[in-house]
PDB file of N, CA and C in Angstrom:
ATOM      1  N   MET A   1     -47.610 100.443   3.972  1.00 58.00           N
ATOM      2  CA  MET A   1     -46.687 101.844   3.498  1.00 58.00           C
ATOM      3  C   MET A   1     -45.549 101.150   2.632  1.00 58.00           C
ATOM      4  N   LEU A   2     -45.797 101.982   1.739  1.00 71.00           N
ATOM      5  CA  LEU A   2     -43.902 101.843   0.606  1.00 71.00           C
ATOM      6  C   LEU A   2     -42.673 101.188   1.558  1.00 71.00           C
ATOM      7  N   PHE A   3     -41.873 102.608   1.807  1.00 75.00           N
ATOM      8  CA  PHE A   3     -40.552 102.826   2.149  1.00 75.00           C
ATOM      9  C   PHE A   3     -40.908 103.037   4.114  1.00 75.00           C
ATOM     10  N   GLY A   4     -40.790 101.490   4.131  1.00 85.00           N
ATOM     11  CA  GLY A   4     -41.055 101.740   5.598  1.00 85.00           C
ATOM     12  C   GLY A   4     -39.830 101.847   6.924  1.00 85.00           C
ATOM     13  N   LEU A   5     -39.533 101.292   8.183  1.00 88.00           N
ATOM     14  CA  LEU A   5     -38.292 101.709   8.513  1.00 88.00           C
ATOM     15  C   LEU A   5     -37.359  99.982   8.540  1.00 88.00           C
ATOM     16  N   GLY A   6     -38.323  99.356   8.323  1.00 86.00           N
ATOM     17  CA  GLY A   6     -37.573  98.010   7.629  1.00 86.00           C
ATOM     18  C   GLY A   6     -36.541  98.769   6.623  1.00 86.00           C
ATOM     19  N   ARG A   7     -37.243  98.616   5.663  1.00 89.00           N
ATOM     20  CA  ARG A   7     -36.607  98.954   4.332  1.00 89.00           C
ATOM     21  C   ARG A   7     -35.725 100.578   4.659  1.00 89.00           C
ATOM     22  N   LEU A   8     -35.553 101.714   5.571  1.00 92.00           N
ATOM     23  CA  LEU A   8     -34.273 102.347   5.271  1.00 92.00           C
ATOM     24  C   LEU A   8     -33.503 101.888   6.764  1.00 92.00           C
ATOM     25  N   PHE A   9     -33.884 100.075   6.930  1.00 92.00           N
ATOM     26  CA  PHE A   9     -32.882  99.908   7.983  1.00 92.00           C
ATOM     27  C   PHE A   9     -31.596  99.116   6.385  1.00 92.00           C
ATOM     28  N   TYR A  10     -32.777  98.501   5.747  1.00 92.00           N
ATOM     29  CA  TYR A  10     -31.691  97.961   4.820  1.00 92.00           C
ATOM     30  C   TYR A  10     -30.803  99.247   3.804  1.00 92.00           C
ATOM     31  N   VAL A  11     -30.858 100.136   3.237  1.00 93.00           N
ATOM     32  CA  VAL A  11     -30.866 101.135   2.740  1.00 93.00           C
ATOM     33  C   VAL A  11     -29.424 101.218   3.761  1.00 93.00           C
ATOM     34  N   ILE A  12     -29.304 101.807   5.242  1.00 93.00           N
ATOM     35  CA  ILE A  12     -28.748 102.206   5.951  1.00 93.00           C
ATOM     36  C   ILE A  12     -27.553 100.964   5.687  1.00 93.00           C
ATOM     37  N   LEU A  13     -27.610  99.375   6.288  1.00 94.00           N
ATOM     38  CA  LEU A  13     -26.800  98.913   6.483  1.00 94.00           C
ATOM     39  C   LEU A  13     -26.204  98.482   4.445  1.00 94.00           C
ATOM     40  N   LEU A  14     -27.164  98.667   4.056  1.00 94.00           N
ATOM     41  CA  LEU A  14     -25.666  98.903   2.191  1.00 94.00           C
ATOM     42  C   LEU A  14     -24.730 100.452   2.404  1.00 94.00           C
ATOM     43  N   LEU A  15     -25.502 100.940   2.838  1.00 93.00           N
ATOM     44  CA  LEU A  15     -24.157 102.110   2.729  1.00 93.00           C
ATOM     45  C   LEU A  15     -23.170 102.916   3.798  1.00 93.00           C
ATOM     46  N   ILE A  16     -23.732 101.156   4.219  1.00 92.00           N
ATOM     47  CA  ILE A  16     -22.217 101.132   5.599  1.00 92.00           C
ATOM     48  C   ILE A  16     -21.402 100.177   4.566  1.00 92.00           C
ATOM     49  N   ASN A  17     -22.072  99.448   4.439  1.00 92.00           N
ATOM     50  CA  ASN A  17     -20.724  98.365   3.896  1.00 92.00           C
ATOM     51  C   ASN A  17     -20.631  98.918   2.569  1.00 92.00           C
ATOM     52  N   ALA A  18     -20.636  99.389   2.364  1.00 90.00           N
ATOM     53  CA  ALA A  18     -20.363  99.860   0.299  1.00 90.00           C
ATOM     54  C   ALA A  18     -19.171 101.010   1.250  1.00 90.00           C
ATOM     55  N   VAL A  19     -19.449 101.874   1.818  1.00 88.00           N
ATOM     56  CA  VAL A  19     -18.382 102.864   2.519  1.00 88.00           C
ATOM     57  C   VAL A  19     -17.123 101.954   3.481  1.00 88.00           C
ATOM     58  N   ALA A  20     -17.885 100.511   3.800  1.00 88.00           N
ATOM     59  CA  ALA A  20     -17.023  99.591   4.783  1.00 88.00           C
ATOM     60  C   ALA A  20     -15.993  99.111   3.660  1.00 88.00           C
ATOM     61  N   VAL A  21     -15.923  99.081   2.123  1.00 87.00           N
ATOM     62  CA  VAL A  21     -15.085  97.832   1.724  1.00 87.00           C
ATOM     63  C   VAL A  21     -14.836  98.824   0.383  1.00 87.00           C
ATOM     64  N   LEU A  22     -15.123 100.171   0.757  1.00 82.00           N
ATOM     65  CA  LEU A  22     -13.651 100.693   0.085  1.00 82.00           C
ATOM     66  C   LEU A  22     -12.516 100.743   0.307  1.00 82.00           C
ATOM     67  N   SER A  23     -10.997 100.693  -0.680  1.00 78.00           N
ATOM     68  CA  SER A  23     -10.312 100.201  -1.097  1.00 78.00           C
ATOM     69  C   SER A  23      -9.379 101.549  -1.194  1.00 78.00           C
ATOM     70  N   GLU A  24      -8.510 102.147  -0.312  1.00 73.00           N
ATOM     71  CA  GLU A  24      -8.006 103.545  -0.950  1.00 73.00           C
ATOM     72  C   GLU A  24      -7.055 103.162  -1.574  1.00 73.00           C
ATOM     73  N   GLU A  25      -6.195 102.498  -2.122  1.00 74.00           N
ATOM     74  CA  GLU A  25      -5.205 101.831  -3.018  1.00 74.00           C
ATOM     75  C   GLU A  25      -6.023 101.975  -4.407  1.00 74.00           C
ATOM     76  N   ARG A  26      -7.252 101.426  -4.579  1.00 78.00           N
ATOM     77  CA  ARG A  26      -7.666 100.393  -5.415  1.00 78.00           C
ATOM     78  C   ARG A  26      -8.452 101.643  -6.525  1.00 78.00           C
ATOM     79  N   PHE A  27      -8.760 102.768  -5.388  1.00 76.00           N
ATOM     80  CA  PHE A  27     -10.406 103.907  -5.843  1.00 76.00           C
ATOM     81  C   PHE A  27      -9.742 105.429  -5.072  1.00 76.00           C
ATOM     82  N   LEU A  28      -9.697 104.957  -2.853  1.00 73.00           N
ATOM     83  CA  LEU A  28      -9.903 106.528  -3.410  1.00 73.00           C
ATOM     84  C   LEU A  28      -8.825 106.994  -3.334  1.00 73.00           C
ATOM     85  N   SER A  29      -7.659 106.417  -4.000  1.00 73.00           N
ATOM     86  CA  SER A  29      -5.986 107.083  -3.869  1.00 73.00           C
ATOM     87  C   SER A  29      -6.412 108.061  -5.632  1.00 73.00           C
ATOM     88  N   ARG A  30      -7.272 107.650  -6.471  1.00 76.00           N
ATOM     89  CA  ARG A  30      -7.789 108.212  -7.701  1.00 76.00           C
ATOM     90  C   ARG A  30      -8.691 109.202  -8.176  1.00 76.00           C
ATOM     91  N   ILE A  31      -9.578 109.471  -6.854  1.00 75.00           N
ATOM     92  CA  ILE A  31     -10.598 110.327  -6.803  1.00 75.00           C
ATOM     93  C   ILE A  31     -10.110 111.606  -5.404  1.00 75.00           C
ATOM     94  N   GLY A  32      -9.184 111.528  -5.592  1.00 73.00           N
ATOM     95  CA  GLY A  32      -8.137 112.391  -4.173  1.00 73.00           C
ATOM     96  C   GLY A  32      -8.630 112.383  -2.996  1.00 73.00           C
ATOM     97  N   LEU A  33      -8.951 111.348  -2.792  1.00 70.00           N
ATOM     98  CA  LEU A  33      -9.919 111.199  -1.096  1.00 70.00           C
ATOM     99  C   LEU A  33      -9.027 110.140   0.032  1.00 70.00           C
ATOM    100  N   GLY A  34      -7.519 109.489  -0.733  1.00 68.00           N
ATOM    101  CA  GLY A  34      -6.810 108.807   0.481  1.00 68.00           C
ATOM    102  C   GLY A  34      -6.261 109.577   0.933  1.00 68.00           C
ATOM    103  N   LYS A  35      -5.643 108.788   2.292  1.00 65.00           N
ATOM    104  CA  LYS A  35      -5.443 109.623   3.394  1.00 65.00           C
ATOM    105  C   LYS A  35      -4.179 110.172   3.429  1.00 65.00           C
ATOM    106  N   SER A  36      -2.933 110.284   2.132  1.00 64.00           N
ATOM    107  CA  SER A  36      -1.517 110.247   1.869  1.00 64.00           C
ATOM    108  C   SER A  36      -1.759 111.515   1.312  1.00 64.00           C
ATOM    109  N   SER A  37      -3.318 111.597   0.473  1.00 55.00           N
ATOM    110  CA  SER A  37      -3.866 113.243  -0.141  1.00 55.00           C
ATOM    111  C   SER A  37      -3.892 114.102   0.913  1.00 55.00           C
ATOM    112  N   THR A  38      -4.895 113.947   2.288  1.00 51.00           N
ATOM    113  CA  THR A  38      -4.759 114.693   3.375  1.00 51.00           C
ATOM    114  C   THR A  38      -3.495 114.839   4.491  1.00 51.00           C
ATOM    115  N   ASP A  39      -3.155 114.145   4.418  1.00 52.00           N
ATOM    116  CA  ASP A  39      -1.250 113.958   4.682  1.00 52.00           C
ATOM    117  C   ASP A  39      -0.825 115.524   4.779  1.00 52.00           C
ATOM    118  N   ALA A  40      -1.152 115.544   3.725  1.00 51.00           N
ATOM    119  CA  ALA A  40      -0.404 116.742   3.360  1.00 51.00           C
ATOM    120  C   ALA A  40      -1.066 117.879   3.170  1.00 51.00           C
ATOM    121  N   SER A  41      -1.728 118.398   3.708  1.00 53.00           N
ATOM    122  CA  SER A  41      -2.350 119.406   3.805  1.00 53.00           C
ATOM    123  C   SER A  41      -2.414 119.850   6.364  1.00 53.00           C
ATOM    124  N   ASN A  42      -1.909 118.969   6.610  1.00 53.00           N
ATOM    125  CA  ASN A  42      -1.634 118.770   7.511  1.00 53.00           C
ATOM    126  C   ASN A  42      -0.941 121.349   7.235  1.00 53.00           C
ATOM    127  N   VAL A  43      -1.292 122.133   9.127  1.00 44.00           N
ATOM    128  CA  VAL A  43       0.055 122.952   8.491  1.00 44.00           C
ATOM    129  C   VAL A  43      -0.279 122.613  10.720  1.00 44.00           C
ATOM    130  N   PHE A  44       0.785 122.652  11.262  1.00 42.00           N
ATOM    131  CA  PHE A  44       1.647 122.677  11.719  1.00 42.00           C
ATOM    132  C   PHE A  44       0.568 121.115  12.869  1.00 42.00           C
ATOM    133  N   GLY A  45       0.816 120.135  12.755  1.00 47.00           N
ATOM    134  CA  GLY A  45       0.317 118.879  12.903  1.00 47.00           C
ATOM    135  C   GLY A  45      -1.266 118.955  13.522  1.00 47.00           C
ATOM    136  N   GLN A  46      -2.016 120.240  12.659  1.00 48.00           N
ATOM    137  CA  GLN A  46      -3.814 120.698  12.709  1.00 48.00           C
ATOM    138  C   GLN A  46      -4.162 119.693  11.619  1.00 48.00           C
ATOM    139  N   GLN A  47      -5.212 119.145  12.018  1.00 59.00           N
ATOM    140  CA  GLN A  47      -5.995 118.898  10.945  1.00 59.00           C
ATOM    141  C   GLN A  47      -6.473 120.232   9.411  1.00 59.00           C
ATOM    142  N   GLU A  48      -6.270 119.562   8.224  1.00 67.00           N
ATOM    143  CA  GLU A  48      -7.351 120.830   7.866  1.00 67.00           C
ATOM    144  C   GLU A  48      -8.741 120.782   7.517  1.00 67.00           C
ATOM    145  N   SER A  49     -10.119 121.805   8.502  1.00 75.00           N
ATOM    146  CA  SER A  49     -10.624 121.396   8.204  1.00 75.00           C
ATOM    147  C   SER A  49     -11.542 121.726   7.619  1.00 75.00           C
ATOM    148  N   SER A  50     -10.964 121.461   6.390  1.00 78.00           N
ATOM    149  CA  SER A  50     -12.321 121.289   4.783  1.00 78.00           C
ATOM    150  C   SER A  50     -13.273 119.886   4.603  1.00 78.00           C
ATOM    151  N   THR A  51     -14.001 119.861   4.348  1.00 80.00           N
ATOM    152  CA  THR A  51     -14.778 118.713   3.900  1.00 80.00           C
ATOM    153  C   THR A  51     -13.819 117.727   3.799  1.00 80.00           C
ATOM    154  N   LYS A  52     -13.259 117.533   1.951  1.00 78.00           N
ATOM    155  CA  LYS A  52     -12.663 116.827   2.045  1.00 78.00           C
ATOM    156  C   LYS A  52     -11.561 115.629   2.469  1.00 78.00           C
ATOM    157  N   SER A  53     -11.128 116.631   3.762  1.00 78.00           N
ATOM    158  CA  SER A  53     -10.332 115.986   5.260  1.00 78.00           C
ATOM    159  C   SER A  53     -11.797 114.785   5.776  1.00 78.00           C
ATOM    160  N   LYS A  54     -12.636 115.638   5.512  1.00 82.00           N
ATOM    161  CA  LYS A  54     -13.732 115.409   6.935  1.00 82.00           C
ATOM    162  C   LYS A  54     -14.356 113.949   6.268  1.00 82.00           C
ATOM    163  N   VAL A  55     -14.385 114.017   5.221  1.00 81.00           N
ATOM    164  CA  VAL A  55     -14.571 112.648   4.512  1.00 81.00           C
ATOM    165  C   VAL A  55     -13.736 111.566   4.462  1.00 81.00           C
ATOM    166  N   VAL A  56     -12.355 111.960   3.971  1.00 80.00           N
ATOM    167  CA  VAL A  56     -11.805 110.830   3.986  1.00 80.00           C
ATOM    168  C   VAL A  56     -11.664 110.315   6.094  1.00 80.00           C
ATOM    169  N   GLN A  57     -11.421 111.450   6.833  1.00 81.00           N
ATOM    170  CA  GLN A  57     -11.864 111.268   8.714  1.00 81.00           C
ATOM    171  C   GLN A  57     -13.322 109.391   8.419  1.00 81.00           C
ATOM    172  N   LEU A  58     -14.372 110.600   7.759  1.00 84.00           N
ATOM    173  CA  LEU A  58     -15.299 109.353   8.009  1.00 84.00           C
ATOM    174  C   LEU A  58     -15.187 108.659   7.494  1.00 84.00           C
ATOM    175  N   ILE A  59     -14.611 107.867   6.614  1.00 84.00           N
ATOM    176  CA  ILE A  59     -14.742 106.232   6.090  1.00 84.00           C
ATOM    177  C   ILE A  59     -13.829 105.861   6.692  1.00 84.00           C
ATOM    178  N   GLY A  60     -12.302 106.497   7.456  1.00 83.00           N
ATOM    179  CA  GLY A  60     -11.251 106.155   7.827  1.00 83.00           C
ATOM    180  C   GLY A  60     -11.979 105.492   9.241  1.00 83.00           C
ATOM    181  N   ALA A  61     -12.966 106.253   9.284  1.00 86.00           N
ATOM    182  CA  ALA A  61     -13.632 105.932  11.026  1.00 86.00           C
ATOM    183  C   ALA A  61     -14.503 104.765  11.198  1.00 86.00           C
ATOM    184  N   VAL A  62     -14.974 105.123   9.719  1.00 86.00           N
ATOM    185  CA  VAL A  62     -16.362 103.696   9.627  1.00 86.00           C
ATOM    186  C   VAL A  62     -15.556 102.273   8.546  1.00 86.00           C
ATOM    187  N   GLN A  63     -14.068 102.249   8.576  1.00 85.00           N
ATOM    188  CA  GLN A  63     -13.746 100.719   8.189  1.00 85.00           C
ATOM    189  C   GLN A  63     -12.658 100.435   9.872  1.00 85.00           C
ATOM    190  N   THR A  64     -12.636 101.785  10.151  1.00 88.00           N
ATOM    191  CA  THR A  64     -12.598 101.315  11.719  1.00 88.00           C
ATOM    192  C   THR A  64     -12.740 100.306  12.646  1.00 88.00           C
ATOM    193  N   LEU A  65     -14.026 101.097  13.181  1.00 90.00           N
ATOM    194  CA  LEU A  65     -15.348 101.313  14.046  1.00 90.00           C
ATOM    195  C   LEU A  65     -16.154 100.155  13.863  1.00 90.00           C
ATOM    196  N   LEU A  66     -16.624  99.586  12.938  1.00 87.00           N
ATOM    197  CA  LEU A  66     -17.759  99.010  12.143  1.00 87.00           C
ATOM    198  C   LEU A  66     -17.109  97.153  11.717  1.00 87.00           C
ATOM    199  N   ARG A  67     -16.745  97.298  11.277  1.00 86.00           N
ATOM    200  CA  ARG A  67     -15.549  96.115  11.472  1.00 86.00           C
ATOM    201  C   ARG A  67     -16.212  95.235  11.496  1.00 86.00           C
ATOM    202  N   ILE A  68     -16.317  95.472  13.137  1.00 89.00           N
ATOM    203  CA  ILE A  68     -16.806  93.779  13.452  1.00 89.00           C
ATOM    204  C   ILE A  68     -18.095  93.455  13.687  1.00 89.00           C
ATOM    205  N   PRO A  69     -18.989  94.519  14.321  1.00 91.00           N
ATOM    206  CA  PRO A  69     -19.908  94.954  14.253  1.00 91.00           C
ATOM    207  C   PRO A  69     -20.778  94.524  12.884  1.00 91.00           C
ATOM    208  N   LEU A  70     -20.384  94.998  11.800  1.00 92.00           N
ATOM    209  CA  LEU A  70     -20.907  94.923  10.458  1.00 92.00           C
ATOM    210  C   LEU A  70     -21.188  93.411  10.262  1.00 92.00           C
ATOM    211  N   ILE A  71     -19.965  91.947  10.599  1.00 92.00           N
ATOM    212  CA  ILE A  71     -20.205  91.379  10.026  1.00 92.00           C
ATOM    213  C   ILE A  71     -20.925  90.314  11.202  1.00 92.00           C
ATOM    214  N   GLY A  72     -20.702  90.838  12.231  1.00 94.00           N
ATOM    215  CA  GLY A  72     -22.348  89.866  13.041  1.00 94.00           C
ATOM    216  C   GLY A  72     -23.946  90.563  12.829  1.00 94.00           C
ATOM    217  N   ILE A  73     -24.184  91.803  12.495  1.00 94.00           N
ATOM    218  CA  ILE A  73     -25.184  92.840  11.375  1.00 94.00           C
ATOM    219  C   ILE A  73     -25.437  91.898  10.061  1.00 94.00           C
ATOM    220  N   ASN A  74     -24.748  91.743   8.683  1.00 94.00           N
ATOM    221  CA  ASN A  74     -24.360  91.075   7.745  1.00 94.00           C
ATOM    222  C   ASN A  74     -24.986  90.003   8.297  1.00 94.00           C
ATOM    223  N   VAL A  75     -24.662  89.201   9.149  1.00 95.00           N
ATOM    224  CA  VAL A  75     -25.001  87.814   9.498  1.00 95.00           C
ATOM    225  C   VAL A  75     -26.442  87.389  10.213  1.00 95.00           C
ATOM    226  N   LEU A  76     -26.593  88.641  10.579  1.00 94.00           N
ATOM    227  CA  LEU A  76     -28.156  88.428  11.671  1.00 94.00           C
ATOM    228  C   LEU A  76     -28.416  89.096  10.066  1.00 94.00           C
ATOM    229  N   VAL A  77     -29.101  89.353   9.491  1.00 93.00           N
ATOM    230  CA  VAL A  77     -29.721  89.592   7.703  1.00 93.00           C
ATOM    231  C   VAL A  77     -30.161  89.353   7.887  1.00 93.00           C
ATOM    232  N   ILE A  78     -28.813  88.289   7.089  1.00 94.00           N
ATOM    233  CA  ILE A  78     -29.045  87.012   6.389  1.00 94.00           C
ATOM    234  C   ILE A  78     -29.358  86.011   6.612  1.00 94.00           C
ATOM    235  N   ILE A  79     -29.129  85.424   8.005  1.00 95.00           N
ATOM    236  CA  ILE A  79     -30.325  84.480   8.412  1.00 95.00           C
ATOM    237  C   ILE A  79     -31.627  84.815   8.388  1.00 95.00           C
ATOM    238  N   TYR A  80     -32.508  86.041   8.455  1.00 93.00           N
ATOM    239  CA  TYR A  80     -33.458  86.996   8.981  1.00 93.00           C
ATOM    240  C   TYR A  80     -34.132  86.705   7.152  1.00 93.00           C
ATOM    241  N   GLU A  81     -33.576  86.723   6.235  1.00 92.00           N
ATOM    242  CA  GLU A  81     -33.763  86.805   4.959  1.00 92.00           C
ATOM    243  C   GLU A  81     -33.875  85.488   5.215  1.00 92.00           C
ATOM    244  N   LEU A  82     -32.872  84.725   5.680  1.00 95.00           N
ATOM    245  CA  LEU A  82     -33.441  83.421   4.722  1.00 95.00           C
ATOM    246  C   LEU A  82     -34.058  82.265   5.798  1.00 95.00           C
ATOM    247  N   LEU A  83     -34.320  82.443   6.764  1.00 94.00           N
ATOM    248  CA  LEU A  83     -36.047  82.023   7.276  1.00 94.00           C
ATOM    249  C   LEU A  83     -37.453  82.973   6.960  1.00 94.00           C
ATOM    250  N   LEU A  84     -37.660  84.143   7.465  1.00 90.00           N
ATOM    251  CA  LEU A  84     -38.518  84.551   7.013  1.00 90.00           C
ATOM    252  C   LEU A  84     -39.437  84.968   5.763  1.00 90.00           C
ATOM    253  N   GLY A  85     -37.487  85.604   4.855  1.00 74.00           N
ATOM    254  CA  GLY A  85     -37.441  85.968   3.522  1.00 74.00           C
ATOM    255  C   GLY A  85     -38.572  87.086   3.075  1.00 74.00           C
TER     256      GLY A  85
END
């Protein structure tokens, strides 16, 4: 099988790593996805339910919630690749 579960796991892990290391000041604010650009769109304390605000919330959640587990998962994958390569 050319594309198995192992490769799917690697692709998902790499995509989550890519989202986790995005810098708001250097990258996200330049393309209009910074948190400061969505804070101005609040209406009476309610978040606007646009796709842009949901993407910003998803990036923030990944960066906040998955920081520690990603370190452990990446270490396990590196050890697995070194031993069983």
